[in-house]
Short mmCIF file of C-alpha atoms and ligand atoms in Angstrom, two decimals:
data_model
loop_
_atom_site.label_atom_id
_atom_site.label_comp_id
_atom_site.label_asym_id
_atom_site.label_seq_id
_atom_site.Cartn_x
_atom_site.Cartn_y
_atom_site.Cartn_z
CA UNK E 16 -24.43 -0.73 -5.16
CA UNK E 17 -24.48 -2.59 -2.63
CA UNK E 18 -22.02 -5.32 -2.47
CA UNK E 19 -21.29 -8.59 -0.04
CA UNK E 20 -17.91 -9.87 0.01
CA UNK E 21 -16.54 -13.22 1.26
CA UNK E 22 -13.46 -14.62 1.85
CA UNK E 23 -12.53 -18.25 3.20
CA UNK E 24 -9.17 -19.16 1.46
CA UNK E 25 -6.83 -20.04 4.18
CA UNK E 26 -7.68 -19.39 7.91
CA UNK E 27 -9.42 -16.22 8.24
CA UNK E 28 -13.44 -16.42 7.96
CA UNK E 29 -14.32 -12.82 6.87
CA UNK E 30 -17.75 -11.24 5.59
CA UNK E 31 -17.72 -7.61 4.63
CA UNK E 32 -20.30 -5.26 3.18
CA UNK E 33 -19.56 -2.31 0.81
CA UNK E 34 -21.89 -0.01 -0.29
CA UNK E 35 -21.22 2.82 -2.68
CA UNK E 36 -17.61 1.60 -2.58
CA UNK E 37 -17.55 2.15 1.06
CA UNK E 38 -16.65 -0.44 3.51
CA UNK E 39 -19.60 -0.84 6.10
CA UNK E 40 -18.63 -3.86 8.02
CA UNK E 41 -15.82 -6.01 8.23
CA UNK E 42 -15.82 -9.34 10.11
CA UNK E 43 -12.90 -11.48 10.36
CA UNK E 44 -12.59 -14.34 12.19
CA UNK E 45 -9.39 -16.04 12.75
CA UNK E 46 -8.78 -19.59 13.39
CA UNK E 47 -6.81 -20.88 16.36
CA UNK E 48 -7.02 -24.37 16.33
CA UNK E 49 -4.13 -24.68 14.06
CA UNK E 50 -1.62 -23.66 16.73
CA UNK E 51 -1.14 -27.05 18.39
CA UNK E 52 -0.02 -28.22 14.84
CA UNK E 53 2.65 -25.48 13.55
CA UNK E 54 0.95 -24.71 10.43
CA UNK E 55 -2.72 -24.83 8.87
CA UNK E 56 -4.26 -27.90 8.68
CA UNK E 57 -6.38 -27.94 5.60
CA UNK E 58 -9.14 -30.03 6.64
CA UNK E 59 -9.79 -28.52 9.89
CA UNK E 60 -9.76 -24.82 7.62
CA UNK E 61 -12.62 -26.11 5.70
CA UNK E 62 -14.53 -27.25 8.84
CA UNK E 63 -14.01 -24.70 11.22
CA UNK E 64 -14.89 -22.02 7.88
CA UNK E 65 -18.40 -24.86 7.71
CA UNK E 66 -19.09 -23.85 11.26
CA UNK E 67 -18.91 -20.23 11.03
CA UNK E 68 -19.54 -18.73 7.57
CA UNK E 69 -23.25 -18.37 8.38
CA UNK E 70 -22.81 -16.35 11.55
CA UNK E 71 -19.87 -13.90 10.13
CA UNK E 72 -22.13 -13.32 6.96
CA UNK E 73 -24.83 -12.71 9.48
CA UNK E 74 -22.96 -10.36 12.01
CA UNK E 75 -21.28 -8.58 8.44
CA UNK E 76 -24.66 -8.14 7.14
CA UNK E 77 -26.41 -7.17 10.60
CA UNK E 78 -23.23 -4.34 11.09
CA UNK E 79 -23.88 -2.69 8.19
CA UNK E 80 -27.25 -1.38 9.00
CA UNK E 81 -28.67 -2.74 5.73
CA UNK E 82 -30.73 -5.91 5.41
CA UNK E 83 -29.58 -9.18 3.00
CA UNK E 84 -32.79 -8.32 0.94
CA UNK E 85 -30.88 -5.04 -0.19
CA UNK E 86 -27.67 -6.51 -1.41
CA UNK E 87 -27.13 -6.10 -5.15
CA UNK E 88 -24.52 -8.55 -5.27
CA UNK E 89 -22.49 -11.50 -4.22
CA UNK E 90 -18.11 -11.86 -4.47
CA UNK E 91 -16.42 -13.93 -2.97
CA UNK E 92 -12.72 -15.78 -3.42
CA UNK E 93 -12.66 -18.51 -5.99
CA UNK E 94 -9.01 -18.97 -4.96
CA UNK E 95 -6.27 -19.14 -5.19
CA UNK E 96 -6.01 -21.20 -1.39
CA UNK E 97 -6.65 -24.24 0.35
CA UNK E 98 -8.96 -25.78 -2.32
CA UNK E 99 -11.44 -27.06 0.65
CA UNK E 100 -11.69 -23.72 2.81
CA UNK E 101 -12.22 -21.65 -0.94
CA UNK E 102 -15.14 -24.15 -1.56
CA UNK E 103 -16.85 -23.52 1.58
CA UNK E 104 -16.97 -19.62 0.99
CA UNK E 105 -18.01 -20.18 -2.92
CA UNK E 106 -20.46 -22.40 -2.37
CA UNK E 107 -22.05 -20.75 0.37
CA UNK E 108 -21.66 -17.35 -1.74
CA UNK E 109 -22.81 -18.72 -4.78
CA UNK E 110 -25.88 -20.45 -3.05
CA UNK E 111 -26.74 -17.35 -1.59
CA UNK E 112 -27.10 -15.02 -4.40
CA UNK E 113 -29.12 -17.94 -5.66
CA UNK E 114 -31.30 -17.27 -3.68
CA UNK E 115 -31.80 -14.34 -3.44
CA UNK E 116 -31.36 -13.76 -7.43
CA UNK E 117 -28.64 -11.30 -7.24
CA UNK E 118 -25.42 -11.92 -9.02
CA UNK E 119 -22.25 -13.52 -8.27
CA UNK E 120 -18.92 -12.41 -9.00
CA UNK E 121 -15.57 -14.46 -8.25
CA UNK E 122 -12.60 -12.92 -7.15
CA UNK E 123 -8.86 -13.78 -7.21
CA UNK E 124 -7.31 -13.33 -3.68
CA UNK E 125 -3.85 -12.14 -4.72
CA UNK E 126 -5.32 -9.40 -7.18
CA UNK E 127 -8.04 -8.81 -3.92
CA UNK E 128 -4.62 -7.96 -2.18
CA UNK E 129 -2.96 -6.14 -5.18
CA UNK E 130 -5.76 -4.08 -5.25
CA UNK E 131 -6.25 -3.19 -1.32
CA UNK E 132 -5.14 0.05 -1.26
CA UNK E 133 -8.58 0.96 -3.14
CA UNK E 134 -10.41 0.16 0.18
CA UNK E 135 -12.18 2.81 1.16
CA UNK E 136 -13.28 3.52 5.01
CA UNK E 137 -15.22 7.03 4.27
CA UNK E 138 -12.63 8.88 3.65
CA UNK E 139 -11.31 7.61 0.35
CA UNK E 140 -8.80 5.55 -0.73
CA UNK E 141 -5.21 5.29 -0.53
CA UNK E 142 -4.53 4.18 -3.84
CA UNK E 143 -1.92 5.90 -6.22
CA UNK E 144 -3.03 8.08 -8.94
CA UNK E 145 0.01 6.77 -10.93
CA UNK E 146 1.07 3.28 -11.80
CA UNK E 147 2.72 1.55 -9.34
CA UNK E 148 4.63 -1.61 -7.81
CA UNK E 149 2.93 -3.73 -5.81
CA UNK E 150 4.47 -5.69 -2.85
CA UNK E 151 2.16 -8.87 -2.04
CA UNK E 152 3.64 -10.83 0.69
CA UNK E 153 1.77 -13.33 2.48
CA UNK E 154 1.85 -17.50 4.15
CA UNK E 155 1.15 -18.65 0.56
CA UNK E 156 2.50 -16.01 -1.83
CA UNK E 157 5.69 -13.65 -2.46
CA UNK E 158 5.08 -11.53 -5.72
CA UNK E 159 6.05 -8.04 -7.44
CA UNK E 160 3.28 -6.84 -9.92
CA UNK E 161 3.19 -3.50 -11.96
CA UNK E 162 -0.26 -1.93 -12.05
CA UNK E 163 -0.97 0.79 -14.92
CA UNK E 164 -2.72 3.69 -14.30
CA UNK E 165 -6.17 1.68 -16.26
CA UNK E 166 -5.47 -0.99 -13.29
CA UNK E 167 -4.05 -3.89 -15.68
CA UNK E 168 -1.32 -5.47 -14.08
CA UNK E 169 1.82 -7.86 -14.72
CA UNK E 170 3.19 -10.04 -12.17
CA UNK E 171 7.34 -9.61 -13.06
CA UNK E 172 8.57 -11.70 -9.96
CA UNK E 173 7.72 -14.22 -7.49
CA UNK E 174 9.05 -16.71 -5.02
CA UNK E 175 10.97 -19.71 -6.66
CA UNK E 176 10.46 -21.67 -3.57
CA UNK E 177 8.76 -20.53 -0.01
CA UNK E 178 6.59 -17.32 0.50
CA UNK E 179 8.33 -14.72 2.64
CA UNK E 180 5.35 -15.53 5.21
CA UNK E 181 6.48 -19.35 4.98
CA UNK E 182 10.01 -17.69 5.68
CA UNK E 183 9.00 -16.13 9.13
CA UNK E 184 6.55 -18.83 10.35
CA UNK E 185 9.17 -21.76 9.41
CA UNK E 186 11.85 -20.36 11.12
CA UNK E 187 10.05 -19.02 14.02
CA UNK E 188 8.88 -22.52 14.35
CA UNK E 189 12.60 -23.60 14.81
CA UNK E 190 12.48 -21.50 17.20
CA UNK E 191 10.24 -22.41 19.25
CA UNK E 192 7.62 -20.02 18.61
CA UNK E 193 3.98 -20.77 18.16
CA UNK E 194 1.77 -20.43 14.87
CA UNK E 195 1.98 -17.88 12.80
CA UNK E 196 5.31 -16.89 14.34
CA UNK E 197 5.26 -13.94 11.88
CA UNK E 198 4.04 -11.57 14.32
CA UNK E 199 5.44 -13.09 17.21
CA UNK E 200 8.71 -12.79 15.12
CA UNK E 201 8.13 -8.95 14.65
CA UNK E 202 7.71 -8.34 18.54
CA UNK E 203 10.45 -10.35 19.76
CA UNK E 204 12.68 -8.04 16.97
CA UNK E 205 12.04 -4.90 18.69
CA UNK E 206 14.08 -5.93 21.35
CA UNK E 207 16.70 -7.81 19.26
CA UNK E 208 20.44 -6.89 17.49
CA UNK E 209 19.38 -7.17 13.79
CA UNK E 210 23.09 -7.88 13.12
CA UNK E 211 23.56 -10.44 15.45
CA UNK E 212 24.16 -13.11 12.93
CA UNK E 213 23.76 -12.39 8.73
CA UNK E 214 21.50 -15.02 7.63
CA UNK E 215 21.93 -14.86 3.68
CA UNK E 216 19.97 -12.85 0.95
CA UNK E 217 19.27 -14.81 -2.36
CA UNK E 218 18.81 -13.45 -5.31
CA UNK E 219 20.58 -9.42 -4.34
CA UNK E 220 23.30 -7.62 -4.30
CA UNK E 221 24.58 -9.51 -1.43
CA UNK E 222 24.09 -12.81 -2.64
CA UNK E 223 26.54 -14.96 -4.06
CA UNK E 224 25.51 -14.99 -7.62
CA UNK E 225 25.07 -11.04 -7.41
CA UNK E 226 26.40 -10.81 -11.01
CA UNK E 227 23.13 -12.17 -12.30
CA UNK E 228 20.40 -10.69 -9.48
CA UNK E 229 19.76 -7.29 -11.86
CA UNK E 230 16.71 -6.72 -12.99
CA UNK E 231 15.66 -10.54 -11.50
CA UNK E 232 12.55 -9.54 -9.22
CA UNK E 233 12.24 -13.34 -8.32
CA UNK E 234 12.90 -14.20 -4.74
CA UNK E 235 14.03 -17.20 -3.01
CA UNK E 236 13.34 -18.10 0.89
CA UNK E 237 14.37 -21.89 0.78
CA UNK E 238 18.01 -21.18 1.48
CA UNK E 239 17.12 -19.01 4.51
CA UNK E 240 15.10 -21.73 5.95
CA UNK E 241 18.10 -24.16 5.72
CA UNK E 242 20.78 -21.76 6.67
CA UNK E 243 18.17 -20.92 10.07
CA UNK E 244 18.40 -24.40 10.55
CA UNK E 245 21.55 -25.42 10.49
CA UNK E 246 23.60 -22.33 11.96
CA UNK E 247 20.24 -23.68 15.06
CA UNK E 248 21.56 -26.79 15.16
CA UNK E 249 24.94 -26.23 16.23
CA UNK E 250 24.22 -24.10 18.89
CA UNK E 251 22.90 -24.87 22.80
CA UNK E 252 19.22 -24.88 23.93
CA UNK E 253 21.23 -22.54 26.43
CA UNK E 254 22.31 -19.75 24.01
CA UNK E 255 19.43 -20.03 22.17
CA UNK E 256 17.08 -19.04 24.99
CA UNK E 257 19.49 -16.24 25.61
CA UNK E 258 19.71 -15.01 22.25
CA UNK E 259 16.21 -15.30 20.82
CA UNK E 260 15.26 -11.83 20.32
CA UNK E 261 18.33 -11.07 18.40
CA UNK E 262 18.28 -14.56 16.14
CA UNK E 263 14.26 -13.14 15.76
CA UNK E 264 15.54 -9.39 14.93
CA UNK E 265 18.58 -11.56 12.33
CA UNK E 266 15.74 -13.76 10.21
CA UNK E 267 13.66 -10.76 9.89
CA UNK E 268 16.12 -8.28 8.74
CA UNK E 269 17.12 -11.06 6.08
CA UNK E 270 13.51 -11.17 5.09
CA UNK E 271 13.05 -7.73 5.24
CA UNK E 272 15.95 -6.45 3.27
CA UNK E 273 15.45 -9.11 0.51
CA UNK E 274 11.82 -7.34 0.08
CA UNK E 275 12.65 -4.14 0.32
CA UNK E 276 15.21 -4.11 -2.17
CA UNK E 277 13.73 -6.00 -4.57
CA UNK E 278 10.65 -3.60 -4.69
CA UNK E 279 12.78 -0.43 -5.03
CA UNK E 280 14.84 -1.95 -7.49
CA UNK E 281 11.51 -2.65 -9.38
CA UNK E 282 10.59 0.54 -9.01
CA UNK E 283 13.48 2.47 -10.19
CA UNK E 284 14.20 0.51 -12.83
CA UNK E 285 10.70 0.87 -14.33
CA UNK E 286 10.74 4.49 -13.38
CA UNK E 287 7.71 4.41 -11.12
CA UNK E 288 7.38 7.15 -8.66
CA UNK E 289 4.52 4.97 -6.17
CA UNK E 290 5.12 1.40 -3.89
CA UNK E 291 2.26 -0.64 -2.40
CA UNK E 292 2.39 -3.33 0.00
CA UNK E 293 -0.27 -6.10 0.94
CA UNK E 294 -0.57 -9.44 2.14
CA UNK E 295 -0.04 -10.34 6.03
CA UNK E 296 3.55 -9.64 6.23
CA UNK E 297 3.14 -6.49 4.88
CA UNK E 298 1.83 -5.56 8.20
CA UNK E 299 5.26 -6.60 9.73
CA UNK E 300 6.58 -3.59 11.55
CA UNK E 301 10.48 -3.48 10.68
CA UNK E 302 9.25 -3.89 6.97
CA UNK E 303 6.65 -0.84 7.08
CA UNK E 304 9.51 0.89 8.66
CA UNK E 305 12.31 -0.25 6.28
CA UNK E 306 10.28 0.26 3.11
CA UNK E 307 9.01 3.80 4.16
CA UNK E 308 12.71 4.76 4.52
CA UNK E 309 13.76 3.85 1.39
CA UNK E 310 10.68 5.02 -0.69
CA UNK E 311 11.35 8.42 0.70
CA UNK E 312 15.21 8.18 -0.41
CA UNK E 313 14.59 7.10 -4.08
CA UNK E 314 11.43 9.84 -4.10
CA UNK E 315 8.83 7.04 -3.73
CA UNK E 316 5.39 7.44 -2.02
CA UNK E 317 4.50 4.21 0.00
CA UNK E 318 0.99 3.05 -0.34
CA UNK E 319 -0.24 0.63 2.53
CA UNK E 320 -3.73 -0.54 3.83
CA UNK E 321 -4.39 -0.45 7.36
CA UNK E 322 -2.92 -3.55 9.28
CA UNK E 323 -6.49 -4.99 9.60
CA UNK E 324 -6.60 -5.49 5.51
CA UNK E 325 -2.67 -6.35 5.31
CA UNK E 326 -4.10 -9.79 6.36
CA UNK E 327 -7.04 -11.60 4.74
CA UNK E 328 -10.26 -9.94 5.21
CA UNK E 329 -13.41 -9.73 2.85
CA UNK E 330 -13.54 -6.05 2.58
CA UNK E 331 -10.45 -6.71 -0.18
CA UNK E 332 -13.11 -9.07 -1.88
CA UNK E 333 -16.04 -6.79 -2.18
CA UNK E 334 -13.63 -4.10 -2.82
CA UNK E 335 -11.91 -5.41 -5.64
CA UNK E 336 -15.78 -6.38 -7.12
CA UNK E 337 -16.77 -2.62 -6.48
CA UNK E 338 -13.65 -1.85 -8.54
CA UNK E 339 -14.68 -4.19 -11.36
CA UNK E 340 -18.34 -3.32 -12.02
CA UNK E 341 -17.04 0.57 -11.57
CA UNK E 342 -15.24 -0.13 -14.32
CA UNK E 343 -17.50 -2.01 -16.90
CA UNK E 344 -17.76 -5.40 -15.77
CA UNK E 345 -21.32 -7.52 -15.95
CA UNK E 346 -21.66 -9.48 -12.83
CA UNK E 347 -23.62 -12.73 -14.65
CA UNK E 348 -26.00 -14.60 -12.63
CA UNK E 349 -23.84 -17.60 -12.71
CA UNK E 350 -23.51 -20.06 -9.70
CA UNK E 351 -21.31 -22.91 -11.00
CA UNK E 352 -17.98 -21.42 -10.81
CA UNK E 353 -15.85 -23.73 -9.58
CA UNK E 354 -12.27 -22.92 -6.61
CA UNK E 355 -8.87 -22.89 -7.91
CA UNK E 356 -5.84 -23.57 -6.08
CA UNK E 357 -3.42 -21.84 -7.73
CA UNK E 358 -2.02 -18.37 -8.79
CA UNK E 359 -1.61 -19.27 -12.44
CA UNK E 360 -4.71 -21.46 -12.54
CA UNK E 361 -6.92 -18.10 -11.90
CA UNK E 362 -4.50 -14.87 -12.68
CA UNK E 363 -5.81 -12.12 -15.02
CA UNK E 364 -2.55 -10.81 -15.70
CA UNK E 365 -4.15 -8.11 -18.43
CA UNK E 366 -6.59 -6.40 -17.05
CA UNK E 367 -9.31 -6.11 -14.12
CA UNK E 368 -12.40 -7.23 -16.58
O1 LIG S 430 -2.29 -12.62 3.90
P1 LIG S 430 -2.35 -13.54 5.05
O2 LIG S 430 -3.21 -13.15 6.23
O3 LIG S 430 -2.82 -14.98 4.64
C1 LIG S 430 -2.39 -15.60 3.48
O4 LIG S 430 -3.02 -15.37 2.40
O5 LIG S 430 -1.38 -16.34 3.60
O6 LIG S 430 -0.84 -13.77 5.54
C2 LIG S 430 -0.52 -14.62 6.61
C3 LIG S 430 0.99 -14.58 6.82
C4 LIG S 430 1.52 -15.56 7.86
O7 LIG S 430 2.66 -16.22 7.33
C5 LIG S 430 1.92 -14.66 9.05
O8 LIG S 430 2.98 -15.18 9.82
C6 LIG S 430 2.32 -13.41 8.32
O9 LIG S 430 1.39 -13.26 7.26
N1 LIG S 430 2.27 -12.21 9.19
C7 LIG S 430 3.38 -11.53 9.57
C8 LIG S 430 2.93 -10.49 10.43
N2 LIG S 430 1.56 -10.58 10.53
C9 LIG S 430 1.18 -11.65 9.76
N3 LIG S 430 4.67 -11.71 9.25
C10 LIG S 430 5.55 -10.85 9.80
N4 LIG S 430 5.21 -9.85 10.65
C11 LIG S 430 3.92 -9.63 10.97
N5 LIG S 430 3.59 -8.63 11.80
ZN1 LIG S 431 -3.89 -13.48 1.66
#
């Protein structure tokens, strides 16, 4: 089977081809004429996503040594996202298995990530054998889902408030940093004092209403945002400056700890033996680092994609659709499906089918 995924939800333009449940090609394009702005401008998404969705498809389809006349079929993401930049990838998908009379199937982008550690290079996957928690932390989305062993899943906590993505690229952009300060956040930590000032931790042990954080897998990253701000405000340009590797290394240990105990804490208290992480900040260094440590103290095995499918790519898309019609699902020749914007609006929370 021969499959074409594409994915145009937020700012990444990506084509991808799997075949056999292999991934072939991966092209990801990511835009950088938000960065003037501090923060993705929908409208400019959907036109910059206009301008180049025909050329990644082509370059995805070209790199994978097969032609568009032998695809079988057609996913893309029907959300959730920026409801302008998912049309531009559904329409285009849809109107392209049109015509070439192949079917289409839509894809959610948070179960795409849930279910990234089924992509498959060559040389298998990295998925568990067992069922397992799954981490997905990105700009738009902070949840904790449970996936069973026949791949059904239950979302058991999410953000109240901002993602944990939000969290980094927010505060990075109080300090001065450009867009998406996540990663810029995660270098400038290396050389920073991660206790140089405790930002707080909502919803944990350490927060203030501690007495009711058990068993609550929600998270909350407002707070941080505010307490960033205002511990900022009272302090000089000057020592600022000075200090801006170890205010970086501060937020992200916040952010960090706040994910990492939350997923353990999922973990053990569902008696699950296997962790995976996805979703851009998942490739955030301190937090692959932190949550490795602690899986191996509680007995956990960490599952995590490769960086380059942490963030959004379309080889999670075709992936995921690989992973459906393996497991029983008719892809309909259907071209009318129309993008969501939300989580809720398009979550299977039962089952991959
Ligand atoms: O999954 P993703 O590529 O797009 C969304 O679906 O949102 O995630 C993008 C988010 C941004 O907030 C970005 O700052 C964050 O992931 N991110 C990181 C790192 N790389 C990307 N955050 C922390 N550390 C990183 N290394
Ligand atoms: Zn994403």
């Amino acid at each position: 089977m021969n499959i074409l995924g594409i994915e145009t939800s937020c700012d990444e333009t990506s084509g991808a081809v799997v075949c056999g449940g292999q991934v072939r090609s991966n092209v990801v394009s990511s835009q950088h004429c938000h960065a003037i702005f501090g923060g993705v401008v929908p409208e400019l998404a959907s036109r910059e996503h206009e301008r180049l969705i025909v050329s990644i498809v082509d370059a995805a389809v070209t790199e994978s040594n097969i032609t568009k006349n032998d695809l079988d079929v057609i996913a893309a993401t029907a959300g959730p996202g920026l409801i302008g930049a998912v049309m531009v990838g559904l329409c285009f998908a849809q109107g392209m298995a049109y015509a070439l009379k192949i079917p289409f199937i839509p894809i959610n982008h948070i179960e795409a990530h849930i279910f990234s550690p089924f992509i498959n290079e060559g040389s298998g996957h990295n998925a568990p054998e067992a069922s397992y928690v799954s981490l997905t932390v990105s700009g738009g989305h902070t949840l904790l889902s449970l996936v069973a062993q026949d791949l059904s899943y239950k979302v058991i906590g999410r953000t109240l408030d901002d993602a944990a993505g939000e969290a980094f690229d927010k505060t990075g952009k109080m300090l001065g940093l450009p867009y998406p300060a996540g990663p810029v956040i995660d270098k400038l930590a290396e050389r920073g004092d991660t206790a140089f000032h405790h930002f707080p931790r909502a919803l944990t042990s350490q927060s203030q209403t501690s007495k009711s954080y058990h068993g609550n897998f929600d998270f909350s990253f407002s707070g941080l945002k505010t307490s960033v701000l205002t511990w900022l405000q009272k302090q000089t340009p000057e020592f600022i400056e000075s200090h801006k590797a170890d205010i970086a290394a501060s937020i992200q240990e916040a952010i960090v700890s706040v994910l990492v105990e939350k997923t353990i804490s999922a973990a053990r208290s569902h008696h699950l033996k296997a962790v995976s992480m996805a979703g851009g900040v998942s490739a955030n260094s301190a937090l692959r680092k932190a949550m490795k440590e602690a899986c191996d103290k509680a007995g956990i095995t960490l599952h995590v994609p490769a960086a380059l499918y942490s963030t959004d790519n379309a080889a999670m898309i075709a992936t995921l659709a690989a992973l459906k019609l393996s497991r029983g699902m008719k892809a309909e020749h259907r071209y009318n499906i129309a993008p969501y914007a939300s989580f809720a609006a398009g979550a299977r929370y039962a089952s991959l089918k």
